[in-house]
PDB file of C-alpha atoms in Angstrom:
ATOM      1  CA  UNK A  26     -16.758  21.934  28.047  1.00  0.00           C
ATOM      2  CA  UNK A  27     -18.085  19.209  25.798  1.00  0.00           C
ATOM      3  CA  UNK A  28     -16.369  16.271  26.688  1.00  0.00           C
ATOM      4  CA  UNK A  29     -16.812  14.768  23.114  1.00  0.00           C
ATOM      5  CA  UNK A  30     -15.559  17.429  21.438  1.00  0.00           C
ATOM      6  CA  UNK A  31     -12.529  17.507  23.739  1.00  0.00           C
ATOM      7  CA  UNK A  32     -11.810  14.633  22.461  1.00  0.00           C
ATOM      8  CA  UNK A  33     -12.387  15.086  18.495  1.00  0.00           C
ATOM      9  CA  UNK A  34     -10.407  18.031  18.976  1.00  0.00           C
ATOM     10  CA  UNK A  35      -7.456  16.562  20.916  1.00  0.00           C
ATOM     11  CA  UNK A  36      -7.063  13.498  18.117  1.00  0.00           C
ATOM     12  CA  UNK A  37      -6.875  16.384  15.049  1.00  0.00           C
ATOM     13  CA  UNK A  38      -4.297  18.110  16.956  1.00  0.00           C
ATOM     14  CA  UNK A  39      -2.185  14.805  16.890  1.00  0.00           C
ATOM     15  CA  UNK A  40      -3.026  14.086  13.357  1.00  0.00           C
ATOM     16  CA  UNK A  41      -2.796  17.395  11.249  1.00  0.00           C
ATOM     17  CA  UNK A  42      -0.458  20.019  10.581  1.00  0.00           C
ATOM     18  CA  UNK A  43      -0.690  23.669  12.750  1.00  0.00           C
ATOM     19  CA  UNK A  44      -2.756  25.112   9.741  1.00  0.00           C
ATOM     20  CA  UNK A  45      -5.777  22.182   9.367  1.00  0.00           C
ATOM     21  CA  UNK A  46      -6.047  22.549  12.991  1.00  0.00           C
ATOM     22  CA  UNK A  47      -6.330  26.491  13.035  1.00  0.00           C
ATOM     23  CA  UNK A  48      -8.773  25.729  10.720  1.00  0.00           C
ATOM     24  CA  UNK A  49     -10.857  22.643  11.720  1.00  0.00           C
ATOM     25  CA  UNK A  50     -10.837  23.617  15.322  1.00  0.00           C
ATOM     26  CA  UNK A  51     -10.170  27.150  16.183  1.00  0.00           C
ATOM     27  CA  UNK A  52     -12.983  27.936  12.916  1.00  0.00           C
ATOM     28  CA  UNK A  53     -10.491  30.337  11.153  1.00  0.00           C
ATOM     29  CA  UNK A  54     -11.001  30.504   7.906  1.00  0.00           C
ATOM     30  CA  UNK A  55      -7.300  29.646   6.208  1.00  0.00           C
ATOM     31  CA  UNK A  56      -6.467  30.171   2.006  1.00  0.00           C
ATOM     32  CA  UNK A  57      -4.607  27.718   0.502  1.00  0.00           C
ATOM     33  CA  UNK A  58      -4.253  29.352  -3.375  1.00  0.00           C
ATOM     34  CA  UNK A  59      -0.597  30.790  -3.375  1.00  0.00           C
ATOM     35  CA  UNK A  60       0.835  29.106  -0.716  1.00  0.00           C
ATOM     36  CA  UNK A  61       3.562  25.749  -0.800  1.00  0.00           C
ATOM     37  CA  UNK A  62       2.040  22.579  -1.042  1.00  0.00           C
ATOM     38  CA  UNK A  63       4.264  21.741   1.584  1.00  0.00           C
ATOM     39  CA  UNK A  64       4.097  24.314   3.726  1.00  0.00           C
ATOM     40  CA  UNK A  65       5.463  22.140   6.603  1.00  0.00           C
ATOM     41  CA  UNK A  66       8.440  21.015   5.824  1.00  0.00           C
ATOM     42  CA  UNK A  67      11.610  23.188   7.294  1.00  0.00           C
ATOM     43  CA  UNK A  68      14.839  22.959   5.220  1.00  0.00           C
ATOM     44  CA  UNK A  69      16.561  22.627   9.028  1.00  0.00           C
ATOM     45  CA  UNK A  70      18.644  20.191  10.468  1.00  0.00           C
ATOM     46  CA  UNK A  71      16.783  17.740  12.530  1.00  0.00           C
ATOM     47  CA  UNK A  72      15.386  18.159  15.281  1.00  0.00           C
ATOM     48  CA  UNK A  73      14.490  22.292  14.244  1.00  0.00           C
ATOM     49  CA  UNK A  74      13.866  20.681  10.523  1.00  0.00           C
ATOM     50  CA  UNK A  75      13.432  17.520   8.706  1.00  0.00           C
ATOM     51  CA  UNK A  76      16.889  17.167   7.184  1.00  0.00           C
ATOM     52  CA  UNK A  77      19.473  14.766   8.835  1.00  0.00           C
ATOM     53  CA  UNK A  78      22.599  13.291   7.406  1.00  0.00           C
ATOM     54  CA  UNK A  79      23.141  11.364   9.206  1.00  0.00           C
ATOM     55  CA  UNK A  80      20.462   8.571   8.521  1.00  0.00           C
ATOM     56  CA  UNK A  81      20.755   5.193   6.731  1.00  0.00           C
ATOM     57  CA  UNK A  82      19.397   2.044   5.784  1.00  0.00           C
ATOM     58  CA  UNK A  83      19.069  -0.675   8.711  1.00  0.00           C
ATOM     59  CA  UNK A  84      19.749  -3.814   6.715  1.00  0.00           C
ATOM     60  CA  UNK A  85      17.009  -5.343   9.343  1.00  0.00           C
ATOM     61  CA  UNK A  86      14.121  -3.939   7.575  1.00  0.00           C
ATOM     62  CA  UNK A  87      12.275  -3.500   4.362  1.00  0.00           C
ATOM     63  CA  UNK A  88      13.322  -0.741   2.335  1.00  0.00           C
ATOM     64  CA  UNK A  89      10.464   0.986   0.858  1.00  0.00           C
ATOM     65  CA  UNK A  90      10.699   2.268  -2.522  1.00  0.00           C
ATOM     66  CA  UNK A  91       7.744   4.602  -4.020  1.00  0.00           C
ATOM     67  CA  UNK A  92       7.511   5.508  -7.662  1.00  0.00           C
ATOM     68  CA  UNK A  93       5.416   8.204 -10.152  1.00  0.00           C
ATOM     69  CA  UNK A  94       4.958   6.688 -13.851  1.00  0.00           C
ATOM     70  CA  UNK A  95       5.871   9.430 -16.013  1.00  0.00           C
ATOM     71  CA  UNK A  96       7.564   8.679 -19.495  1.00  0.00           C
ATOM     72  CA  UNK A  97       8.462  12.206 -19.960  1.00  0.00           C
ATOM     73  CA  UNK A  98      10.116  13.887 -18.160  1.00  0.00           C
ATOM     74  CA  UNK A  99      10.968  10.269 -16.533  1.00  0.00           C
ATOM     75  CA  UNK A 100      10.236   7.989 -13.652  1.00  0.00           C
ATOM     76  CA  UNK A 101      11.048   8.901 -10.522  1.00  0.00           C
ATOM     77  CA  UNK A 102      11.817   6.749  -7.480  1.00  0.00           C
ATOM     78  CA  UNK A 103      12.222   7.598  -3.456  1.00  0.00           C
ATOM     79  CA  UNK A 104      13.734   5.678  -1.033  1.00  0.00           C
ATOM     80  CA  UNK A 105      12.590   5.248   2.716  1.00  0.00           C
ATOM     81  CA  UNK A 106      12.165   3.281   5.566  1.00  0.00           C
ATOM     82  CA  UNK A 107      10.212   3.015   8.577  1.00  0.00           C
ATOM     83  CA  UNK A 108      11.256   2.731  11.952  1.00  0.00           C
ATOM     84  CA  UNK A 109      10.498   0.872  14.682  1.00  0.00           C
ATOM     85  CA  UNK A 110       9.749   3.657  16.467  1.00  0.00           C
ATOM     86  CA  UNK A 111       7.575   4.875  13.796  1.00  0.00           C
ATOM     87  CA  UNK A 112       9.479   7.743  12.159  1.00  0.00           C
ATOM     88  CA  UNK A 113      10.021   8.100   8.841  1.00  0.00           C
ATOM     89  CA  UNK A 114      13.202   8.416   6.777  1.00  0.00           C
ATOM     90  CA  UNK A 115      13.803   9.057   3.170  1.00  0.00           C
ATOM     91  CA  UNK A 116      16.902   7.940   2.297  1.00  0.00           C
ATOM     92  CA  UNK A 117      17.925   8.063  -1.275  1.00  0.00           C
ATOM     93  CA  UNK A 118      16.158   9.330  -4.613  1.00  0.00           C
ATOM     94  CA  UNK A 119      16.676   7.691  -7.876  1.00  0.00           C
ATOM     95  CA  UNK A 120      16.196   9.838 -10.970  1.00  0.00           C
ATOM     96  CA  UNK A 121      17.499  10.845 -14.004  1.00  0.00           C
ATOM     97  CA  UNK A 122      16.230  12.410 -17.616  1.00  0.00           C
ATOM     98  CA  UNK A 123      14.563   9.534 -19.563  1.00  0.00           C
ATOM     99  CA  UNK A 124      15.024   7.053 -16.470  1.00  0.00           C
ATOM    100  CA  UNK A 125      12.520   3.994 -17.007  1.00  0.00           C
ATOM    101  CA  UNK A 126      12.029   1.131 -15.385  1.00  0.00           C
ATOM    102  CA  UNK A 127      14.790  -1.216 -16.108  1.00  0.00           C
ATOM    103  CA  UNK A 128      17.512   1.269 -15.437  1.00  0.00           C
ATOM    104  CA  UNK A 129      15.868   2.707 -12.180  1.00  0.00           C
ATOM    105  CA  UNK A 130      15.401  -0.989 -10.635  1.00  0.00           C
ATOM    106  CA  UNK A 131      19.083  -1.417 -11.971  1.00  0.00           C
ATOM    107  CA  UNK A 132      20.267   1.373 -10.195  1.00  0.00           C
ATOM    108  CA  UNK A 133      18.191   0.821  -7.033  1.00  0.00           C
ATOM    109  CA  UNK A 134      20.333  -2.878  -7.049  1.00  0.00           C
ATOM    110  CA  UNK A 135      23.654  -1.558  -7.456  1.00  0.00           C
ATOM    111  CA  UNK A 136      22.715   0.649  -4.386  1.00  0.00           C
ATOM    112  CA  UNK A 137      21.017  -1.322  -1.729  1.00  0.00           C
ATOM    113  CA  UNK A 138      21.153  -5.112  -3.471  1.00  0.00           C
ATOM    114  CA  UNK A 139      24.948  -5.627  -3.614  1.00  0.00           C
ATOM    115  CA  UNK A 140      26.551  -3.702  -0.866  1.00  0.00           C
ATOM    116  CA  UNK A 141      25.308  -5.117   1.739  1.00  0.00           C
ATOM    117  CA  UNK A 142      25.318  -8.708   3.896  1.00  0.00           C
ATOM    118  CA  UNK A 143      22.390  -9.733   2.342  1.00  0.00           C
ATOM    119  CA  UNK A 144      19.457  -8.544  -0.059  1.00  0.00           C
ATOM    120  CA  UNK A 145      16.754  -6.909   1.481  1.00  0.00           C
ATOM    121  CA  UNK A 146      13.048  -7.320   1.175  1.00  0.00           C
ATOM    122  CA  UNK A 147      11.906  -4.341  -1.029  1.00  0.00           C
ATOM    123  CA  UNK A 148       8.216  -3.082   0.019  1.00  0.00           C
ATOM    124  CA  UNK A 149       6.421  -1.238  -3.466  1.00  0.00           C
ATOM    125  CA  UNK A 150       4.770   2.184  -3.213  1.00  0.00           C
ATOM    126  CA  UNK A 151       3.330   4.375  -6.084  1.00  0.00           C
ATOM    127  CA  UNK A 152       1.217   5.512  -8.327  1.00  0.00           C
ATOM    128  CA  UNK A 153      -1.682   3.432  -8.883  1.00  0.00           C
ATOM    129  CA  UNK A 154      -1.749   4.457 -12.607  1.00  0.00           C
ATOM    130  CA  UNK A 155       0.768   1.824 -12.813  1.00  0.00           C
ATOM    131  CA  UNK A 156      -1.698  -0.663 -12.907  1.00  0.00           C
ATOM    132  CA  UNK A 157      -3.131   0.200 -16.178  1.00  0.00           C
ATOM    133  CA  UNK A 158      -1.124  -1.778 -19.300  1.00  0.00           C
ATOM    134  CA  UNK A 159       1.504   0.013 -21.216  1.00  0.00           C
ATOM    135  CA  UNK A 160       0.729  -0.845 -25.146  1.00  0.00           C
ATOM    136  CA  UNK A 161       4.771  -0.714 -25.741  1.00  0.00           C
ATOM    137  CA  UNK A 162       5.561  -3.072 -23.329  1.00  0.00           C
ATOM    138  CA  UNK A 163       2.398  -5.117 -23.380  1.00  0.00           C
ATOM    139  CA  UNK A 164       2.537  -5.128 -19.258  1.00  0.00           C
ATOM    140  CA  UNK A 165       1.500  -3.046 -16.331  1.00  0.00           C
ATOM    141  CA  UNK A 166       4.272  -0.977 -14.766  1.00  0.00           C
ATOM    142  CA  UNK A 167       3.826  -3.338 -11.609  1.00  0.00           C
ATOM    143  CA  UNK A 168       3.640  -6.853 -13.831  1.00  0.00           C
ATOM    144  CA  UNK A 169       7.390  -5.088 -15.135  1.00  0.00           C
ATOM    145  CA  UNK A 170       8.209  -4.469 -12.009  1.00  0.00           C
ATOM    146  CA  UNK A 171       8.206  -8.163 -10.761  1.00  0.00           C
ATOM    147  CA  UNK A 172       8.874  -9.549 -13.588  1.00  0.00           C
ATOM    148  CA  UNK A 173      12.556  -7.560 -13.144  1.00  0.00           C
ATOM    149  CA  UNK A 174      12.507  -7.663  -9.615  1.00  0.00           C
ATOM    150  CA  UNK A 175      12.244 -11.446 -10.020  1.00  0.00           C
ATOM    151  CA  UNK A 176      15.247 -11.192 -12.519  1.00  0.00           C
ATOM    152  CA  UNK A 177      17.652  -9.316 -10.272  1.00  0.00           C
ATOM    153  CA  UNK A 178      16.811 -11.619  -7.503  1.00  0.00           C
ATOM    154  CA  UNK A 179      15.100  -9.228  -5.125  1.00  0.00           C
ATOM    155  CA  UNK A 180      12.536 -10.354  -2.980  1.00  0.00           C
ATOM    156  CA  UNK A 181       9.927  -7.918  -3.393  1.00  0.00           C
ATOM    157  CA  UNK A 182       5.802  -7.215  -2.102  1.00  0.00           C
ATOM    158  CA  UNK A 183       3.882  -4.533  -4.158  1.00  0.00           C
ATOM    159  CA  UNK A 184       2.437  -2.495  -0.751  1.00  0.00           C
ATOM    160  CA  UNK A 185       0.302   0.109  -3.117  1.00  0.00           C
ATOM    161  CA  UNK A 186      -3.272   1.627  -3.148  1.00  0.00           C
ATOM    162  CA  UNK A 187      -5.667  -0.307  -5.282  1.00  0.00           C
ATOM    163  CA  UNK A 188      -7.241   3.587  -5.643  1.00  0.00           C
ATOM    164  CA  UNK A 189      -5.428   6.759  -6.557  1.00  0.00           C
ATOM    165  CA  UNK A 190      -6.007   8.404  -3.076  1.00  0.00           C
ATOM    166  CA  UNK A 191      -7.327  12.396  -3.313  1.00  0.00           C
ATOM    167  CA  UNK A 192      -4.276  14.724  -3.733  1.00  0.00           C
ATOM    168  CA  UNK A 193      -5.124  16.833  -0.993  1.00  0.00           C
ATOM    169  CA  UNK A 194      -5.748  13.549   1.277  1.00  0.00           C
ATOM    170  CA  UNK A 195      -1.838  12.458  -0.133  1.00  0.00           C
ATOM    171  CA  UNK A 196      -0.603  16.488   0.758  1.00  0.00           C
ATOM    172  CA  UNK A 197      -2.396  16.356   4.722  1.00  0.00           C
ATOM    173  CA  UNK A 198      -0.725  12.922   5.294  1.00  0.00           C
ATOM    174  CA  UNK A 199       2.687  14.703   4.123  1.00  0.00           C
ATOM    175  CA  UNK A 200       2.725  18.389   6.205  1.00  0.00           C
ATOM    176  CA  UNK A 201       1.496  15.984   9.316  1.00  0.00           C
ATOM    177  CA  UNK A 202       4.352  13.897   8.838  1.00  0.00           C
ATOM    178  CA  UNK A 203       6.468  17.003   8.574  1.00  0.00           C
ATOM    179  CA  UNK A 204       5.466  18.398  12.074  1.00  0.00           C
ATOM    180  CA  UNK A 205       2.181  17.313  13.901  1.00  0.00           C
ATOM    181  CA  UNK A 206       1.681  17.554  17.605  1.00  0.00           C
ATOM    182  CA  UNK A 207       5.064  19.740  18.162  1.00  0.00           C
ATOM    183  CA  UNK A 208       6.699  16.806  16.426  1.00  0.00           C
ATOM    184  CA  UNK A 209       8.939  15.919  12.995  1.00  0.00           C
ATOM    185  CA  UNK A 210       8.040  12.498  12.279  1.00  0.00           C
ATOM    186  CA  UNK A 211      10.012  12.103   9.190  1.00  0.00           C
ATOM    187  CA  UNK A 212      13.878  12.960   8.101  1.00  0.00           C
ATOM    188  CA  UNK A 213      15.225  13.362   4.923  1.00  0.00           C
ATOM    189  CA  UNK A 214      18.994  13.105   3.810  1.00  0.00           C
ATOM    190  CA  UNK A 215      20.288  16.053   2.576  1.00  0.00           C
ATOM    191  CA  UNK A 216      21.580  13.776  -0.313  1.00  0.00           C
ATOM    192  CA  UNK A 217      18.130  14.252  -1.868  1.00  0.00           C
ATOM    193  CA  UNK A 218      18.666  17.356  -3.599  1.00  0.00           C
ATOM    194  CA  UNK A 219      15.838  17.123  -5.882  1.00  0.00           C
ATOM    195  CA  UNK A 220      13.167  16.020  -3.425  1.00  0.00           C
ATOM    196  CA  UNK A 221      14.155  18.994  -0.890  1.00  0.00           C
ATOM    197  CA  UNK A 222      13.996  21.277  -3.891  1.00  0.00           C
ATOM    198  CA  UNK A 223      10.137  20.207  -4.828  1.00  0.00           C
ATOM    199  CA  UNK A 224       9.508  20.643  -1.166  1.00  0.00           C
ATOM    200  CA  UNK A 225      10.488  24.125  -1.395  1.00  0.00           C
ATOM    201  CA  UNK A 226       8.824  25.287  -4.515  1.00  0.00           C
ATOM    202  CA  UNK A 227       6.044  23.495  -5.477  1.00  0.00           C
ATOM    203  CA  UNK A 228       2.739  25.295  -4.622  1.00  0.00           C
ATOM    204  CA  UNK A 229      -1.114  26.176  -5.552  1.00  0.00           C
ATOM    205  CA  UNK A 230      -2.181  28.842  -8.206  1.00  0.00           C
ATOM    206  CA  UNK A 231      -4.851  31.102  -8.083  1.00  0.00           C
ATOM    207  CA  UNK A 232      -8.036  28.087  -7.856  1.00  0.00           C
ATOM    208  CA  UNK A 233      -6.023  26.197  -4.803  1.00  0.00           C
ATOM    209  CA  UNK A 234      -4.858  23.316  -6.585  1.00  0.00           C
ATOM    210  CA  UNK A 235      -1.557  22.176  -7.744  1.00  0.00           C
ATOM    211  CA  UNK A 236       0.128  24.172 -10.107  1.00  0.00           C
ATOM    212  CA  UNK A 237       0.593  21.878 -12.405  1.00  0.00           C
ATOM    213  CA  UNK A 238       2.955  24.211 -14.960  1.00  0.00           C
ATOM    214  CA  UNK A 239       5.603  23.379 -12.584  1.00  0.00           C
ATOM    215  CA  UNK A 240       5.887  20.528 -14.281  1.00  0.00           C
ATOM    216  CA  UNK A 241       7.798  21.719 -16.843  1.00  0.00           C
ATOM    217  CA  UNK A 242      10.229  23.232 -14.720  1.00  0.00           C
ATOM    218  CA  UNK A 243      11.059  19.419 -13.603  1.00  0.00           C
ATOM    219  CA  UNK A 244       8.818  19.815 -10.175  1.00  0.00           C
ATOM    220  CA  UNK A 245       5.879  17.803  -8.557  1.00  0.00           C
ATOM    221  CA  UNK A 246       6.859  14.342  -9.607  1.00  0.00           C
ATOM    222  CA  UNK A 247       9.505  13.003  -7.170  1.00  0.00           C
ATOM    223  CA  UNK A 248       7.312  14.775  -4.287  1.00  0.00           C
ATOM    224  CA  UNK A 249       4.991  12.925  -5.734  1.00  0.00           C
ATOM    225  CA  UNK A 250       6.355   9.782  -5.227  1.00  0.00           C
ATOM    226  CA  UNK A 251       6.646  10.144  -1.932  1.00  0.00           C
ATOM    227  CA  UNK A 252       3.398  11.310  -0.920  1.00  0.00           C
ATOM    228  CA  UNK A 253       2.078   7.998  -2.553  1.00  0.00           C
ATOM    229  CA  UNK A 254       4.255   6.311  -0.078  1.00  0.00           C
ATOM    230  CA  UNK A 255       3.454   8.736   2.888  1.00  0.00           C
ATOM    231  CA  UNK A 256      -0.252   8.456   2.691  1.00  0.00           C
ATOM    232  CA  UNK A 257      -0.217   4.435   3.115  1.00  0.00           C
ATOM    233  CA  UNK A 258       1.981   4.158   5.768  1.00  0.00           C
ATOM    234  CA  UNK A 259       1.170   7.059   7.970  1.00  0.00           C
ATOM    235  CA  UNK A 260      -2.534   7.777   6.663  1.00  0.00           C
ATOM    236  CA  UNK A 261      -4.730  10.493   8.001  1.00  0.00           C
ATOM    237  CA  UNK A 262      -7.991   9.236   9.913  1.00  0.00           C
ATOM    238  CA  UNK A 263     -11.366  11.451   9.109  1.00  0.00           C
ATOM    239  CA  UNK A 264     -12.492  11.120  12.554  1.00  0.00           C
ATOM    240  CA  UNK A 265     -16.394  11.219  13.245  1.00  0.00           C
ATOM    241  CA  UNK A 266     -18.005  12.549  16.252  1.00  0.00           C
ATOM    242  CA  UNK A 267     -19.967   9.095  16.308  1.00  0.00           C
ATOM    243  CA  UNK A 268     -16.660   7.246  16.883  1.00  0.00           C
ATOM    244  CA  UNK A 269     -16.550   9.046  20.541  1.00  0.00           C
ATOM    245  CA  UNK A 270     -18.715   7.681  23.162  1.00  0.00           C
ATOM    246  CA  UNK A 271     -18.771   8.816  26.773  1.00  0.00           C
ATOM    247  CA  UNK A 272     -17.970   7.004  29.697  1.00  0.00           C
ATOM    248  CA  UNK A 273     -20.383   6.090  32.390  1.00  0.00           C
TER     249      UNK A 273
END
């Protein structure tokens, strides 16, 4: 009956997944330890799921590509765009065992640098890590990146957070994106095999958190990657009960 909370309550629903919402507004107290980390996505065709083949780049727009840092097993890159409609599609992973930067930024050129009418921008995402120096390259992963970028003449802008966001902020802004409101805001081509597969598997142990052994098992870091991407351009607002006021 309160017409504040209405409110509050109405803008969660359109922001978080089913679970949050049994949670932050029907009070029912919801584990997380065991469960996916993704526990939104569905493996289904579009519009039951978030797969869809039949999505591509629009040469009109930026192409957005998100990276995780890791040396070993290797970086790991993700490839998306964003609509003008606002939906999200992922439309090509880069990886490989070993991959580093030069050969991922090569790749990522041969792709979408040289088959098409013109070179598109290329908008950064990723781990902020990346701004820390690497004492074998005597660079930041990000100073490398333009530095090659600049080299393969492609005009780039570094889009990433300043601040590693929270993990669990980076996993909310993901299952909304998967379904949120009755919706699927993002599609993924079925082309990214590895992606899909973290989606599927990687969970929480016992505590809630990450399971982190998965690692080993070649999981976490290409999801990962796109999470870093996910949480800047679709972010999830903590709304306040102070930023409601009532009309008079």
């Amino acid at each position: 009956d309160n017409p504040i909370m209405k409110a509050y309550a109405d803008e969660l629903k359109n922001q978080y997944d089913k679970k949050l919402v049994d949670q932050y507004i029907d009070g029912n107290a919801v584990s997380l330890s065991g469960i996916l980390i993704y526990y939104e996505f569905e493996n289904l065709p579009y519009p039951n799921g978030n797969i869809d083949s039949l999505i591509h780049i629009d040469e009109s727009l930026p192409i957005d590509l998100s990276m995780d840092f890791n040396a070993n097993p290797s970086i790991h890159g993700v490839v998306s765009q964003v609509r003008p409609n606002g939906e999200l599609w992922v439309i090509d992973e880069i990886h490989k065992s070993g991959m580093m930067i030069p050969s991922l930024l090569n790749t990522y050129k041969e792709r979408y640098g040289i088959k098409v009418s013109r070179k598109p921008l290329t908008r950064i995402y990723g781990d902020p890590t990346g701004r820390s120096r690497d004492v074998y390259v005597a660079e930041t992963a990000y100073s490398w990146i333009k530095r090659l970028m600049g080299e393969l003449e492609m005009p780039v802008v570094f889009k990433q957070a300043k601040v590693s966001p929270f993990r669990e902020d980076r996993y909310i802004s993901a299952n909304s994106a998967f379904c949120s409101g009755d919706k699927r805001h993002i599609r993924i081509h079925p082309r990214c095999t590895k992606l899909i597969r973290d989606l599927r598997s990687v969970q929480r142990n016992e505590s809630g958190t990450v399971d982190k052994t998965q690692e080993k098992q070649g999981f976490v870091h290409i999801s990962d990657a796109m999470t870093y991407w996910l949480h800047e351009v679709r972010p999830i607002f903590k709304q306040s009960l102070s930023g409601f006021r009532v009309k008079s």
